[in-house]
PDB file of C-alpha atoms in Angstrom:
ATOM      1  CA  GLN A   1     106.154 104.855 117.053  1.00  0.00           C
ATOM      2  CA  ILE A   2     104.948 105.873 113.601  1.00  0.00           C
ATOM      3  CA  THR A   3     101.390 107.165 113.338  1.00  0.00           C
ATOM      4  CA  LEU A   4      99.349 108.760 110.592  1.00  0.00           C
ATOM      5  CA  LYS A   5      95.953 110.366 111.063  1.00  0.00           C
ATOM      6  CA  GLU A   6      93.562 111.517 108.385  1.00  0.00           C
ATOM      7  CA  THR A   7      91.179 114.453 108.765  1.00  0.00           C
ATOM      8  CA  GLY A   8      88.650 115.941 106.398  1.00  0.00           C
ATOM      9  CA  PRO A   9      84.947 116.254 105.604  1.00  0.00           C
ATOM     10  CA  THR A  10      82.640 113.276 105.860  1.00  0.00           C
ATOM     11  CA  LEU A  11      80.236 114.538 103.184  1.00  0.00           C
ATOM     12  CA  VAL A  12      81.014 116.385  99.967  1.00  0.00           C
ATOM     13  CA  LYS A  13      78.657 117.347  97.150  1.00  0.00           C
ATOM     14  CA  PRO A  14      79.334 116.310  93.549  1.00  0.00           C
ATOM     15  CA  THR A  15      81.525 118.796  91.614  1.00  0.00           C
ATOM     16  CA  GLN A  16      82.966 120.206  94.853  1.00  0.00           C
ATOM     17  CA  THR A  17      86.605 119.952  95.964  1.00  0.00           C
ATOM     18  CA  LEU A  18      87.663 117.406  98.573  1.00  0.00           C
ATOM     19  CA  THR A  19      90.600 118.316 100.820  1.00  0.00           C
ATOM     20  CA  LEU A  20      92.116 115.702 103.119  1.00  0.00           C
ATOM     21  CA  THR A  21      94.950 116.257 105.574  1.00  0.00           C
ATOM     22  CA  CYS A  22      97.342 113.625 106.868  1.00  0.00           C
ATOM     23  CA  SER A  23      99.122 114.476 110.103  1.00  0.00           C
ATOM     24  CA  PHE A  24     101.960 112.109 110.893  1.00  0.00           C
ATOM     25  CA  SER A  25     104.548 111.526 113.593  1.00  0.00           C
ATOM     26  CA  GLY A  26     107.505 109.267 114.260  1.00  0.00           C
ATOM     27  CA  PHE A  27     109.418 110.026 111.073  1.00  0.00           C
ATOM     28  CA  SER A  28     110.469 112.944 108.902  1.00  0.00           C
ATOM     29  CA  LEU A  29     109.351 113.397 105.309  1.00  0.00           C
ATOM     30  CA  SER A  30     112.639 115.226 104.784  1.00  0.00           C
ATOM     31  CA  SER A  31     114.549 111.970 105.209  1.00  0.00           C
ATOM     32  CA  SER A  32     115.854 110.345 102.042  1.00  0.00           C
ATOM     33  CA  GLY A  33     113.689 107.485 100.826  1.00  0.00           C
ATOM     34  CA  MET A  34     110.504 108.496 102.620  1.00  0.00           C
ATOM     35  CA  GLY A  35     107.138 109.108 101.047  1.00  0.00           C
ATOM     36  CA  VAL A  36     103.559 109.708 102.157  1.00  0.00           C
ATOM     37  CA  GLY A  37     100.578 108.774 100.042  1.00  0.00           C
ATOM     38  CA  TRP A  38      96.868 108.074  99.903  1.00  0.00           C
ATOM     39  CA  ILE A  39      94.890 104.898  99.336  1.00  0.00           C
ATOM     40  CA  ARG A  40      91.123 104.762  98.834  1.00  0.00           C
ATOM     41  CA  GLN A  41      89.062 101.752  99.797  1.00  0.00           C
ATOM     42  CA  SER A  42      85.497 101.192  98.668  1.00  0.00           C
ATOM     43  CA  PRO A  43      83.239  98.134  98.489  1.00  0.00           C
ATOM     44  CA  GLY A  44      82.922  98.411  94.741  1.00  0.00           C
ATOM     45  CA  LYS A  45      86.532  99.025  93.764  1.00  0.00           C
ATOM     46  CA  GLY A  46      88.590  97.571  96.603  1.00  0.00           C
ATOM     47  CA  LEU A  47      91.918  99.232  97.379  1.00  0.00           C
ATOM     48  CA  GLU A  48      93.092 101.964  95.018  1.00  0.00           C
ATOM     49  CA  TRP A  49      96.471 103.670  95.171  1.00  0.00           C
ATOM     50  CA  LEU A  50      95.836 107.383  94.524  1.00  0.00           C
ATOM     51  CA  ALA A  51      98.948 109.486  95.018  1.00  0.00           C
ATOM     52  CA  ARG A  52     102.293 109.808  96.771  1.00  0.00           C
ATOM     53  CA  ILE A  53     104.711 112.621  97.525  1.00  0.00           C
ATOM     54  CA  ASP A  54     108.343 111.829  98.193  1.00  0.00           C
ATOM     55  CA  TRP A  55     110.941 113.339 100.481  1.00  0.00           C
ATOM     56  CA  ASP A  56     112.372 115.350  97.571  1.00  0.00           C
ATOM     57  CA  GLY A  57     108.975 116.790  96.578  1.00  0.00           C
ATOM     58  CA  GLU A  58     108.388 114.458  93.632  1.00  0.00           C
ATOM     59  CA  GLN A  59     104.685 113.735  93.143  1.00  0.00           C
ATOM     60  CA  HIS A  60     103.074 110.596  91.715  1.00  0.00           C
ATOM     61  CA  TYR A  61      99.414 110.134  90.767  1.00  0.00           C
ATOM     62  CA  ARG A  62      97.023 107.415  89.686  1.00  0.00           C
ATOM     63  CA  ALA A  63      96.462 107.925  85.971  1.00  0.00           C
ATOM     64  CA  SER A  64      92.676 107.649  86.269  1.00  0.00           C
ATOM     65  CA  LEU A  65      92.493 110.716  88.519  1.00  0.00           C
ATOM     66  CA  LYS A  66      93.113 112.595  85.299  1.00  0.00           C
ATOM     67  CA  GLY A  67      94.599 115.759  86.741  1.00  0.00           C
ATOM     68  CA  ARG A  68      91.929 116.150  89.449  1.00  0.00           C
ATOM     69  CA  ALA A  69      94.296 115.390  92.323  1.00  0.00           C
ATOM     70  CA  THR A  70      97.088 117.395  93.885  1.00  0.00           C
ATOM     71  CA  ILE A  71      99.293 116.217  96.737  1.00  0.00           C
ATOM     72  CA  THR A  72     101.445 118.632  98.743  1.00  0.00           C
ATOM     73  CA  LYS A  73     103.571 118.469 101.872  1.00  0.00           C
ATOM     74  CA  ASP A  74     104.351 120.789 104.750  1.00  0.00           C
ATOM     75  CA  THR A  75     107.477 119.294 106.265  1.00  0.00           C
ATOM     76  CA  SER A  76     107.615 121.809 109.117  1.00  0.00           C
ATOM     77  CA  ARG A  77     104.151 120.724 110.289  1.00  0.00           C
ATOM     78  CA  ASP A  78     104.535 117.017 109.402  1.00  0.00           C
ATOM     79  CA  GLN A  79     101.470 117.123 107.188  1.00  0.00           C
ATOM     80  CA  VAL A  80     100.499 116.010 103.704  1.00  0.00           C
ATOM     81  CA  VAL A  81      97.389 117.315 101.947  1.00  0.00           C
ATOM     82  CA  LEU A  82      95.452 115.629  99.152  1.00  0.00           C
ATOM     83  CA  THR A  83      93.065 117.761  97.095  1.00  0.00           C
ATOM     84  CA  VAL A  84      90.631 116.226  94.633  1.00  0.00           C
ATOM     85  CA  THR A  85      88.589 118.551  92.453  1.00  0.00           C
ATOM     86  CA  ASN A  86      85.246 117.944  90.757  1.00  0.00           C
ATOM     87  CA  VAL A  87      84.364 114.948  92.924  1.00  0.00           C
ATOM     88  CA  ASP A  88      81.833 112.351  91.842  1.00  0.00           C
ATOM     89  CA  PRO A  89      79.939 109.673  93.796  1.00  0.00           C
ATOM     90  CA  VAL A  90      82.573 107.164  92.601  1.00  0.00           C
ATOM     91  CA  ASP A  91      85.052 109.030  94.836  1.00  0.00           C
ATOM     92  CA  THR A  92      83.139 107.781  97.889  1.00  0.00           C
ATOM     93  CA  GLY A  93      85.194 105.588 100.174  1.00  0.00           C
ATOM     94  CA  THR A  94      87.591 105.376 103.072  1.00  0.00           C
ATOM     95  CA  TYR A  95      90.778 107.338 102.468  1.00  0.00           C
ATOM     96  CA  HIS A  96      93.904 106.000 104.150  1.00  0.00           C
ATOM     97  CA  CYS A  97      97.099 107.980 104.559  1.00  0.00           C
ATOM     98  CA  VAL A  98     100.142 105.724 104.242  1.00  0.00           C
ATOM     99  CA  ARG A  99     103.874 105.976 104.729  1.00  0.00           C
ATOM    100  CA  SER A 100     106.060 104.540 101.993  1.00  0.00           C
ATOM    101  CA  ARG A 101     109.746 103.593 102.067  1.00  0.00           C
ATOM    102  CA  ALA A 102     112.128 103.325  99.155  1.00  0.00           C
ATOM    103  CA  ASP A 103     113.866 100.050  98.444  1.00  0.00           C
ATOM    104  CA  ARG A 104     117.415 100.232  99.810  1.00  0.00           C
ATOM    105  CA  GLU A 105     118.993  99.243  96.512  1.00  0.00           C
ATOM    106  CA  TYR A 106     116.603 100.691  93.946  1.00  0.00           C
ATOM    107  CA  GLN A 107     115.384 103.993  95.323  1.00  0.00           C
ATOM    108  CA  TYR A 108     112.758 104.423  92.573  1.00  0.00           C
ATOM    109  CA  TYR A 109     110.631 101.639  94.078  1.00  0.00           C
ATOM    110  CA  TYR A 110     108.578 102.523  97.148  1.00  0.00           C
ATOM    111  CA  TYR A 111     106.414 100.211  99.231  1.00  0.00           C
ATOM    112  CA  ILE A 112     103.784 101.005 101.848  1.00  0.00           C
ATOM    113  CA  ASP A 113     104.802 100.037 105.364  1.00  0.00           C
ATOM    114  CA  VAL A 114     102.467 101.938 107.706  1.00  0.00           C
ATOM    115  CA  TRP A 115      98.773 102.793 107.334  1.00  0.00           C
ATOM    116  CA  GLY A 116      96.507 105.288 109.017  1.00  0.00           C
ATOM    117  CA  GLU A 117      93.103 104.050 110.132  1.00  0.00           C
ATOM    118  CA  GLY A 118      91.357 106.080 107.444  1.00  0.00           C
ATOM    119  CA  THR A 119      88.583 108.620 107.149  1.00  0.00           C
ATOM    120  CA  THR A 120      85.301 107.933 105.398  1.00  0.00           C
ATOM    121  CA  VAL A 121      84.124 110.332 102.715  1.00  0.00           C
ATOM    122  CA  THR A 122      80.728 110.228 101.028  1.00  0.00           C
ATOM    123  CA  VAL A 123      80.106 112.138  97.814  1.00  0.00           C
ATOM    124  CA  SER A 124      76.406 112.817  97.508  1.00  0.00           C
ATOM    125  CA  SER A 125      74.037 115.658  96.843  1.00  0.00           C
TER     126      SER A 125
ATOM    127  CA  ASP B   1      98.389  99.372  83.092  1.00  0.00           C
ATOM    128  CA  ILE B   2      99.473  96.222  84.900  1.00  0.00           C
ATOM    129  CA  GLN B   3      96.511  94.317  86.347  1.00  0.00           C
ATOM    130  CA  MET B   4      96.722  92.218  89.494  1.00  0.00           C
ATOM    131  CA  THR B   5      94.602  89.131  90.144  1.00  0.00           C
ATOM    132  CA  GLN B   6      94.387  86.858  93.171  1.00  0.00           C
ATOM    133  CA  SER B   7      93.179  83.322  93.707  1.00  0.00           C
ATOM    134  CA  PRO B   8      91.181  82.047  95.340  1.00  0.00           C
ATOM    135  CA  SER B   9      88.844  84.908  96.199  1.00  0.00           C
ATOM    136  CA  THR B  10      87.712  83.027  99.298  1.00  0.00           C
ATOM    137  CA  LEU B  11      89.455  80.233 101.125  1.00  0.00           C
ATOM    138  CA  SER B  12      87.981  78.086 103.908  1.00  0.00           C
ATOM    139  CA  ALA B  13      90.576  76.527 106.187  1.00  0.00           C
ATOM    140  CA  SER B  14      91.093  75.159 109.682  1.00  0.00           C
ATOM    141  CA  VAL B  15      93.543  76.128 112.392  1.00  0.00           C
ATOM    142  CA  GLY B  16      96.833  74.383 111.686  1.00  0.00           C
ATOM    143  CA  ASP B  17      96.309  74.186 107.917  1.00  0.00           C
ATOM    144  CA  ARG B  18      98.936  75.280 105.418  1.00  0.00           C
ATOM    145  CA  VAL B  19      97.466  78.017 103.232  1.00  0.00           C
ATOM    146  CA  ASN B  20      98.651  79.327  99.870  1.00  0.00           C
ATOM    147  CA  ILE B  21      97.346  82.459  98.170  1.00  0.00           C
ATOM    148  CA  THR B  22      98.384  83.267  94.610  1.00  0.00           C
ATOM    149  CA  CYS B  23      98.799  86.709  93.080  1.00  0.00           C
ATOM    150  CA  ARG B  24      99.392  87.203  89.362  1.00  0.00           C
ATOM    151  CA  ALA B  25     100.476  90.306  87.457  1.00  0.00           C
ATOM    152  CA  SER B  26      99.482  90.862  83.827  1.00  0.00           C
ATOM    153  CA  GLN B  27     103.140  91.553  83.009  1.00  0.00           C
ATOM    154  CA  SER B  28     106.419  91.178  84.819  1.00  0.00           C
ATOM    155  CA  ILE B  29     106.913  93.266  87.941  1.00  0.00           C
ATOM    156  CA  SER B  30     110.202  91.618  88.932  1.00  0.00           C
ATOM    157  CA  ARG B  31     110.045  91.316  92.748  1.00  0.00           C
ATOM    158  CA  TRP B  32     108.262  94.603  93.381  1.00  0.00           C
ATOM    159  CA  LEU B  33     105.336  93.113  95.283  1.00  0.00           C
ATOM    160  CA  ALA B  34     103.958  93.490  98.791  1.00  0.00           C
ATOM    161  CA  TRP B  35     101.383  91.510 100.796  1.00  0.00           C
ATOM    162  CA  PHE B  36      98.981  93.002 103.324  1.00  0.00           C
ATOM    163  CA  GLN B  37      96.561  91.575 105.877  1.00  0.00           C
ATOM    164  CA  GLN B  38      93.319  93.365 106.721  1.00  0.00           C
ATOM    165  CA  LYS B  39      90.834  92.597 109.464  1.00  0.00           C
ATOM    166  CA  PRO B  40      87.295  94.018 109.516  1.00  0.00           C
ATOM    167  CA  GLY B  41      87.182  97.681 110.489  1.00  0.00           C
ATOM    168  CA  LYS B  42      90.972  97.966 110.566  1.00  0.00           C
ATOM    169  CA  ALA B  43      93.612  99.329 108.245  1.00  0.00           C
ATOM    170  CA  PRO B  44      95.708  96.874 106.250  1.00  0.00           C
ATOM    171  CA  LYS B  45      99.001  95.728 107.760  1.00  0.00           C
ATOM    172  CA  LEU B  46     102.204  95.023 105.841  1.00  0.00           C
ATOM    173  CA  LEU B  47     103.323  91.388 105.993  1.00  0.00           C
ATOM    174  CA  ILE B  48     105.828  90.900 103.163  1.00  0.00           C
ATOM    175  CA  TYR B  49     107.706  93.277 100.855  1.00  0.00           C
ATOM    176  CA  LYS B  50     109.959  92.738  97.864  1.00  0.00           C
ATOM    177  CA  ALA B  51     108.057  89.501  97.263  1.00  0.00           C
ATOM    178  CA  SER B  52     109.740  87.536 100.051  1.00  0.00           C
ATOM    179  CA  THR B  53     111.091  89.847 102.782  1.00  0.00           C
ATOM    180  CA  LEU B  54     109.231  89.482 106.066  1.00  0.00           C
ATOM    181  CA  GLU B  55     108.350  92.804 107.682  1.00  0.00           C
ATOM    182  CA  SER B  56     109.742  93.235 111.186  1.00  0.00           C
ATOM    183  CA  GLY B  57     107.431  91.851 113.851  1.00  0.00           C
ATOM    184  CA  VAL B  58     105.448  89.618 111.493  1.00  0.00           C
ATOM    185  CA  PRO B  59     105.309  85.952 112.600  1.00  0.00           C
ATOM    186  CA  SER B  60     107.609  83.587 110.716  1.00  0.00           C
ATOM    187  CA  ARG B  61     104.665  81.361 109.704  1.00  0.00           C
ATOM    188  CA  PHE B  62     104.095  83.935 106.944  1.00  0.00           C
ATOM    189  CA  SER B  63     106.313  83.696 103.877  1.00  0.00           C
ATOM    190  CA  GLY B  64     106.308  85.013 100.340  1.00  0.00           C
ATOM    191  CA  SER B  65     107.777  83.711  97.111  1.00  0.00           C
ATOM    192  CA  GLY B  66     107.780  84.351  93.389  1.00  0.00           C
ATOM    193  CA  SER B  67     108.988  86.852  90.844  1.00  0.00           C
ATOM    194  CA  GLY B  68     107.960  88.160  87.464  1.00  0.00           C
ATOM    195  CA  THR B  69     104.240  87.524  87.123  1.00  0.00           C
ATOM    196  CA  GLU B  70     103.409  84.888  89.741  1.00  0.00           C
ATOM    197  CA  PHE B  71     103.666  85.242  93.506  1.00  0.00           C
ATOM    198  CA  THR B  72     102.549  83.210  96.509  1.00  0.00           C
ATOM    199  CA  LEU B  73     101.795  84.083 100.121  1.00  0.00           C
ATOM    200  CA  THR B  74     102.049  81.045 102.386  1.00  0.00           C
ATOM    201  CA  ILE B  75     100.852  80.669 105.952  1.00  0.00           C
ATOM    202  CA  SER B  76     102.573  77.534 107.209  1.00  0.00           C
ATOM    203  CA  SER B  77     100.204  76.785 110.094  1.00  0.00           C
ATOM    204  CA  LEU B  78      97.041  78.875 110.207  1.00  0.00           C
ATOM    205  CA  GLN B  79      96.337  80.488 113.579  1.00  0.00           C
ATOM    206  CA  PRO B  80      93.039  81.952 114.861  1.00  0.00           C
ATOM    207  CA  ASP B  81      94.441  85.478 114.456  1.00  0.00           C
ATOM    208  CA  ASP B  82      95.081  84.865 110.741  1.00  0.00           C
ATOM    209  CA  PHE B  83      91.450  84.819 109.619  1.00  0.00           C
ATOM    210  CA  ALA B  84      91.365  88.004 107.550  1.00  0.00           C
ATOM    211  CA  THR B  85      91.527  89.321 103.992  1.00  0.00           C
ATOM    212  CA  TYR B  86      94.876  89.353 102.205  1.00  0.00           C
ATOM    213  CA  TYR B  87      95.885  91.711  99.414  1.00  0.00           C
ATOM    214  CA  CYS B  88      98.867  91.831  97.114  1.00  0.00           C
ATOM    215  CA  GLN B  89     100.087  95.109  95.645  1.00  0.00           C
ATOM    216  CA  GLN B  90     102.484  96.023  92.907  1.00  0.00           C
ATOM    217  CA  TYR B  91     104.759  98.722  94.272  1.00  0.00           C
ATOM    218  CA  ASN B  92     103.477 102.252  93.657  1.00  0.00           C
ATOM    219  CA  SER B  93     100.406 100.910  91.935  1.00  0.00           C
ATOM    220  CA  TYR B  94      97.546  98.457  91.738  1.00  0.00           C
ATOM    221  CA  PHE B  95      96.252  96.117  94.411  1.00  0.00           C
ATOM    222  CA  GLY B  96      94.812  92.675  93.876  1.00  0.00           C
ATOM    223  CA  PRO B  97      91.106  92.174  94.673  1.00  0.00           C
ATOM    224  CA  GLY B  98      91.814  90.298  97.898  1.00  0.00           C
ATOM    225  CA  THR B  99      91.521  86.779  99.288  1.00  0.00           C
ATOM    226  CA  LYS B 100      89.305  86.227 102.291  1.00  0.00           C
ATOM    227  CA  VAL B 101      90.482  83.459 104.607  1.00  0.00           C
ATOM    228  CA  GLU B 102      87.528  82.033 106.506  1.00  0.00           C
ATOM    229  CA  ILE B 103      87.127  79.449 109.229  1.00  0.00           C
ATOM    230  CA  LYS B 104      86.150  76.063 107.850  1.00  0.00           C
TER     231      LYS B 104
END
């Protein structure tokens, strides 16, 4: 059974750094074609794809994060960490950790197949 | 950036109805599209990937079609468990705004 669980602060002040950890089980991020990423959901903006790190260490980011986000993996601990610097109230939302799988034929294309339940983060002074 | 739109935004239907939800991309995305179902307070669940491939364990009343810029999610006979919000997503990128399927 594949599970992903998000942990992190519930409240962060504007300009501070947000660090979220995804702890997963049931698969290995060392396996070819695997990826783990983050999705944010908020009432105002809906679902937003934020970032993904692949089995080979390649990182992908939403352009609008403008260099504020960093995604890293610790394969030995089955964890992925998302760091977002200089947060703003618009970063408020529920952050879901997701597993992604590469298409069997075209390995560049990944799709989300499993979601964590999410953790809610509020950015406010 | 490729923008995703969905129609309708809300759909009222009865159990047993055939339901179609449309997703459009602002430029061609080939078949790189997934559909998700979300119920209140829960995480989204994958239904369809690569535009028309049914995820394992998903009931066969769900189907997907389309390529390029226009895609459709069809529920052949709506069941009580299907009342939810449905999202399309371009692989690795943007989601549509969602379609809420309500009880008529």
